Short mmCIF file of N, CA and C and ligand atoms in Angstrom, two decimals:
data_model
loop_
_atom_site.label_atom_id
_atom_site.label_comp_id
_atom_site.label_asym_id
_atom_site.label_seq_id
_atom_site.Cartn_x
_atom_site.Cartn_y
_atom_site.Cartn_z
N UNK L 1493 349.14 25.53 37.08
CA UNK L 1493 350.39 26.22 37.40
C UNK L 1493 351.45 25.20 37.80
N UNK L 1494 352.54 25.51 37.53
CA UNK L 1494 353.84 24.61 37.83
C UNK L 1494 353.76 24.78 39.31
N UNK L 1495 353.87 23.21 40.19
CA UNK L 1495 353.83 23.48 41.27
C UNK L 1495 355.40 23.84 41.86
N UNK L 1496 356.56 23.88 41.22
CA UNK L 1496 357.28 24.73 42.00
C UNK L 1496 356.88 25.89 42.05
N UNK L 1497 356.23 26.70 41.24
CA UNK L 1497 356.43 27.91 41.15
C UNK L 1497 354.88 28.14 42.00
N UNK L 1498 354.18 27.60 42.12
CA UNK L 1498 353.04 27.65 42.99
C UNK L 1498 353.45 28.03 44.60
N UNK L 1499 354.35 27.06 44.67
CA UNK L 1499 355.02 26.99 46.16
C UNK L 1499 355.80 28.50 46.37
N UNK L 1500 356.43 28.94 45.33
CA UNK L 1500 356.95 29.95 44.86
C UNK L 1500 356.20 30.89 45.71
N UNK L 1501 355.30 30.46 44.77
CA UNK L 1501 354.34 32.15 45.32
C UNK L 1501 353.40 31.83 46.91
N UNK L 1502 353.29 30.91 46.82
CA UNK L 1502 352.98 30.60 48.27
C UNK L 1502 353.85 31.37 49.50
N UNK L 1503 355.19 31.13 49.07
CA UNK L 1503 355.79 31.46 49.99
C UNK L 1503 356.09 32.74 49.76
N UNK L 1504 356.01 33.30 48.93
CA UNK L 1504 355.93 34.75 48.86
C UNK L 1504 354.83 35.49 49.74
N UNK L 1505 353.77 34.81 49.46
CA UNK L 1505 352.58 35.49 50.39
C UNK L 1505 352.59 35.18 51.71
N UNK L 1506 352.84 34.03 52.12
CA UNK L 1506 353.51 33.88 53.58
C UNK L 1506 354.39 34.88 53.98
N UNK L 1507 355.78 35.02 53.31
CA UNK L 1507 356.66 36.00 53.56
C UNK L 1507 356.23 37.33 54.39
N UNK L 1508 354.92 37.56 53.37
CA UNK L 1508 354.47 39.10 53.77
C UNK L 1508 353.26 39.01 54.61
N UNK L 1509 352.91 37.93 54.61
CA UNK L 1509 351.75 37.79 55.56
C UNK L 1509 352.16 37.85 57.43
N UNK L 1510 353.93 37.10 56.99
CA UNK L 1510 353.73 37.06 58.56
C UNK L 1510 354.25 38.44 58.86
N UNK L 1511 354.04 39.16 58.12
CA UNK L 1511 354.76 40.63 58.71
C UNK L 1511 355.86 40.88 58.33
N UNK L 1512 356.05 40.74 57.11
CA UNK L 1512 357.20 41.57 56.85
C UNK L 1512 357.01 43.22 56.68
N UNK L 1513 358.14 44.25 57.49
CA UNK L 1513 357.79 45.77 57.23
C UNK L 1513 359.19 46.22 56.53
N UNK L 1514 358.46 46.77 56.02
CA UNK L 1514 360.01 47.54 55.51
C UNK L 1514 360.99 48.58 56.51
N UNK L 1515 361.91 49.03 56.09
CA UNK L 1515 362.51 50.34 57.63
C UNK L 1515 361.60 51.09 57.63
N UNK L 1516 361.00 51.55 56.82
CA UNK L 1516 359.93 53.23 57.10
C UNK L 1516 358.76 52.72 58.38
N UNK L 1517 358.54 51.53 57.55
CA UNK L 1517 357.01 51.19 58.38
C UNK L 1517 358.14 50.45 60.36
N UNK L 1518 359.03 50.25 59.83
CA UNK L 1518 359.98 49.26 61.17
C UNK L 1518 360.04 51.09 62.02
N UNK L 1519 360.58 51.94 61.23
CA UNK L 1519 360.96 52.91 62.12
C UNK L 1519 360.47 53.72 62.61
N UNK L 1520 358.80 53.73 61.86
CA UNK L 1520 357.69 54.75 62.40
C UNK L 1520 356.90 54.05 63.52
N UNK L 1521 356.97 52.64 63.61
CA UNK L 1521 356.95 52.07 64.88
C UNK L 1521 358.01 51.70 66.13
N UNK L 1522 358.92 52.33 65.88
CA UNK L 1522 360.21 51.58 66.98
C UNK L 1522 359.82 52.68 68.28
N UNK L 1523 359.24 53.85 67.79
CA UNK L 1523 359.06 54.56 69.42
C UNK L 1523 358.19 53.81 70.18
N UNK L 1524 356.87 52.82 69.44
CA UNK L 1524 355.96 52.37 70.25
C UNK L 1524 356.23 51.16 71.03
N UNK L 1525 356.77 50.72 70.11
CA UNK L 1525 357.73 49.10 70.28
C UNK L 1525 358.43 49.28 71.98
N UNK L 1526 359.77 50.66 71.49
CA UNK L 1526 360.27 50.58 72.58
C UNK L 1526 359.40 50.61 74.20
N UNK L 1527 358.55 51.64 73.91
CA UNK L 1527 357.88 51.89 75.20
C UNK L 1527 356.99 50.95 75.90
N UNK L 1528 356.73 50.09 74.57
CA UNK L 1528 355.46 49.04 75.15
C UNK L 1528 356.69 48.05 75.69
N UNK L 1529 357.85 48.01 75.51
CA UNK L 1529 358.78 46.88 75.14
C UNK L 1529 359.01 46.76 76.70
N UNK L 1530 359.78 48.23 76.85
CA UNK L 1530 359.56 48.92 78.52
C UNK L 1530 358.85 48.90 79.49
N UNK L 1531 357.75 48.56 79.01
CA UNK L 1531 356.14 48.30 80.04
C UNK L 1531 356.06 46.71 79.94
N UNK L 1532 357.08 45.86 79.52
CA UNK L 1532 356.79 44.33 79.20
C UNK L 1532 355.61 44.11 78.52
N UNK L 1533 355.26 44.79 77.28
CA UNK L 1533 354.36 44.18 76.49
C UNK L 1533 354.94 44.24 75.29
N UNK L 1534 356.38 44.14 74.97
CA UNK L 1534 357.17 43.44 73.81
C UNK L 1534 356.39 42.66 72.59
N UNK L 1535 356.07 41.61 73.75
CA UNK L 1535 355.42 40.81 72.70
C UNK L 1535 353.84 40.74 72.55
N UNK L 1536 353.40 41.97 71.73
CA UNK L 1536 352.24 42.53 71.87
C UNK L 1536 352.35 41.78 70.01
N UNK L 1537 351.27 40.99 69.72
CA UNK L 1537 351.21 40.72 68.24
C UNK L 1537 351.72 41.63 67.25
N UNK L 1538 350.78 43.13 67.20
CA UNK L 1538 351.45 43.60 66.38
C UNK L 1538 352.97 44.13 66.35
N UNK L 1539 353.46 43.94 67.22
CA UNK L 1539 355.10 44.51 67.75
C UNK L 1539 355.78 42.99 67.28
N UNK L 1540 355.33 42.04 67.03
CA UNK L 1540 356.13 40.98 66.92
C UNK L 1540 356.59 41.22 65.29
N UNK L 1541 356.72 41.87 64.40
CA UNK L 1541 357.30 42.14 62.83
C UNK L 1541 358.50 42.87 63.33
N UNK L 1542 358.20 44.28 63.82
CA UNK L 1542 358.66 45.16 64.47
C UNK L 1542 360.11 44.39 64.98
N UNK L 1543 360.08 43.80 65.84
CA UNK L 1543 360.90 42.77 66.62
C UNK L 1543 361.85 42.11 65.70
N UNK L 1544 361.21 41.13 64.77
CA UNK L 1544 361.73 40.39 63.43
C UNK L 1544 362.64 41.52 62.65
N UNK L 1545 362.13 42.25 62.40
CA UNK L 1545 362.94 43.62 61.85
C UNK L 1545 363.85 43.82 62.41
N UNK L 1546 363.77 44.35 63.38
CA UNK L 1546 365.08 44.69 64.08
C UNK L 1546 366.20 43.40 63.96
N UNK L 1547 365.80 42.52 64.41
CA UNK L 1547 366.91 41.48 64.37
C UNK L 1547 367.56 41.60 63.62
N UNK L 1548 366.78 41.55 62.32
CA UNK L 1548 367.66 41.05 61.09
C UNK L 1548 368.35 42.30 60.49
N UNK L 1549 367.79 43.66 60.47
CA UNK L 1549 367.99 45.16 60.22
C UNK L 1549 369.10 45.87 60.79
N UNK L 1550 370.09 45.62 60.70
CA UNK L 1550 371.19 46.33 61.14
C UNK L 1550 370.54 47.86 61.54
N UNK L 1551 370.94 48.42 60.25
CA UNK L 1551 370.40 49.93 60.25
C UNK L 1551 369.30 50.25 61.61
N UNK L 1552 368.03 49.60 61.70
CA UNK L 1552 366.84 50.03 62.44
C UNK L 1552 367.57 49.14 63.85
N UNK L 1553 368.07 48.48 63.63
CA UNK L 1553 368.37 47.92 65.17
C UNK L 1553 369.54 49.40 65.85
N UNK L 1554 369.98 49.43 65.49
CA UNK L 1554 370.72 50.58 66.43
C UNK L 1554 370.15 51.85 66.20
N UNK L 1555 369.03 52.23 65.78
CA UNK L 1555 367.83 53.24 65.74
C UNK L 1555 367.06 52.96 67.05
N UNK L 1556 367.38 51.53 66.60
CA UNK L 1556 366.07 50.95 68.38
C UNK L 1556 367.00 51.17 69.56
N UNK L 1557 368.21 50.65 69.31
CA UNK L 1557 369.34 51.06 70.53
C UNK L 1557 369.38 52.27 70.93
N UNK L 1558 369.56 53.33 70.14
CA UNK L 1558 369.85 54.55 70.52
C UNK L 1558 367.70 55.17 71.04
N UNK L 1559 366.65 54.83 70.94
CA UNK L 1559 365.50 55.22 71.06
C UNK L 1559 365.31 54.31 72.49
N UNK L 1560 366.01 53.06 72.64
CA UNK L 1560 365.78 52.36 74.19
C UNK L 1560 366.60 53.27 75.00
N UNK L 1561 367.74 53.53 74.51
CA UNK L 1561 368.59 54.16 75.92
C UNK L 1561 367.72 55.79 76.00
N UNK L 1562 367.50 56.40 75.29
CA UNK L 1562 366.72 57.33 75.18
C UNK L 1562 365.29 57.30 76.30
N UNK L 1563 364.47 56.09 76.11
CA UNK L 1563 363.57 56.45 76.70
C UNK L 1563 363.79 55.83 78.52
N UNK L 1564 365.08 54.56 78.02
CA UNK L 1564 365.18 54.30 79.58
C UNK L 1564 366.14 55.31 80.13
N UNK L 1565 366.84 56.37 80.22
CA UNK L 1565 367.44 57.70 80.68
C UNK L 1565 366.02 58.55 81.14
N UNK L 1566 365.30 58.33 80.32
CA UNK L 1566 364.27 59.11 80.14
C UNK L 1566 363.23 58.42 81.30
N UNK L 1567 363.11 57.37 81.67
CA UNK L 1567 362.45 56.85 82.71
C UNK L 1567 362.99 57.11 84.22
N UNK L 1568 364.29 56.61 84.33
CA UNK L 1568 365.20 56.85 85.07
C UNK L 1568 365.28 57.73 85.57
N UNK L 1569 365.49 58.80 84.75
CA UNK L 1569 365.69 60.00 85.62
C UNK L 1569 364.88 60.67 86.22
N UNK L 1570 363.74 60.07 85.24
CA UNK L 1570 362.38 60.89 85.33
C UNK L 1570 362.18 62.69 85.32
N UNK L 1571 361.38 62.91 86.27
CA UNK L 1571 361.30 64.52 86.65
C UNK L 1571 362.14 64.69 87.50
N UNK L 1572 363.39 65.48 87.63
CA UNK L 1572 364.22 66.00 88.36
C UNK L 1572 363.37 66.92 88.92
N UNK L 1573 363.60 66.88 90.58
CA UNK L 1573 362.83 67.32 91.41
C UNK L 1573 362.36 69.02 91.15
N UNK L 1574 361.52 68.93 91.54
CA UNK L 1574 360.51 70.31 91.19
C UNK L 1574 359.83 71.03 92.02
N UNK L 1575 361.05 71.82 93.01
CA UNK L 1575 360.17 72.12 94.31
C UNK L 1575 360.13 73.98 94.31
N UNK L 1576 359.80 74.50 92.96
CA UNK L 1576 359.63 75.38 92.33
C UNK L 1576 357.67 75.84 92.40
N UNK L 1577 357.21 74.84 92.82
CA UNK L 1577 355.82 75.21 92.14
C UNK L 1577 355.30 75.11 93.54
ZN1 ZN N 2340 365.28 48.19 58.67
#
C-alpha cells in the first residue's frame, strides 16, 4: 500500500478510535455527562468524546448549556419545602 495513503487510513481509524460521536450518540449522552459533570466526575473516560463534542459542536454545545442550567436550577432549588405530608 502507498504509505501516504496507509497513514491515511491510519489516521482515519485513530480519528474514530479516540471517540469520535456523532450529535445523536453526543446528545443521547449529554443528560449523563451533565449530571456526572455536576457530581465532578466530568472526566469519567467514557464522558471524555462527549466533552470533545461539545467543544467543537456548536449545535450540541448549547443543548449542553441549556440541559446544565436545567439540572443546576434543578439542584438548587431542589424540593421546595413540603410541609404538606
Ligand atoms: Zn454535535
Amino acid at each position: 500500500m502507498d504509505p501516504i495513503k496507509f497513514r491515511h487510513w491510519l489516521e482515519q481509524i485513530y480519528a474514530t478510535e479516540a471517540g469520535e460521536i456523532s450529535c445523536s450518540e453526543c446528545l443521547d449522552l449529554l443528560a449523563v455527562y451533565v449530571d456526572l459533570e455536576l457530581d465532578g466526575a466530568g472526566e469519567e473516560s467514557r464522558l471524555l468524546p462527549v466533552k470533545k463534542h461539545i467543544y467543537q459542536c456548536k449545535v450540541c454545545r448549547e443543548e449542553y448549556e441549556l440541559l446544565r442550567e436545567l439540572a443546576l436550577s434543578d439542584r438548587q432549588g431542589g424540593l421546595p419545602r413540603d410541609e404538606t405530608g
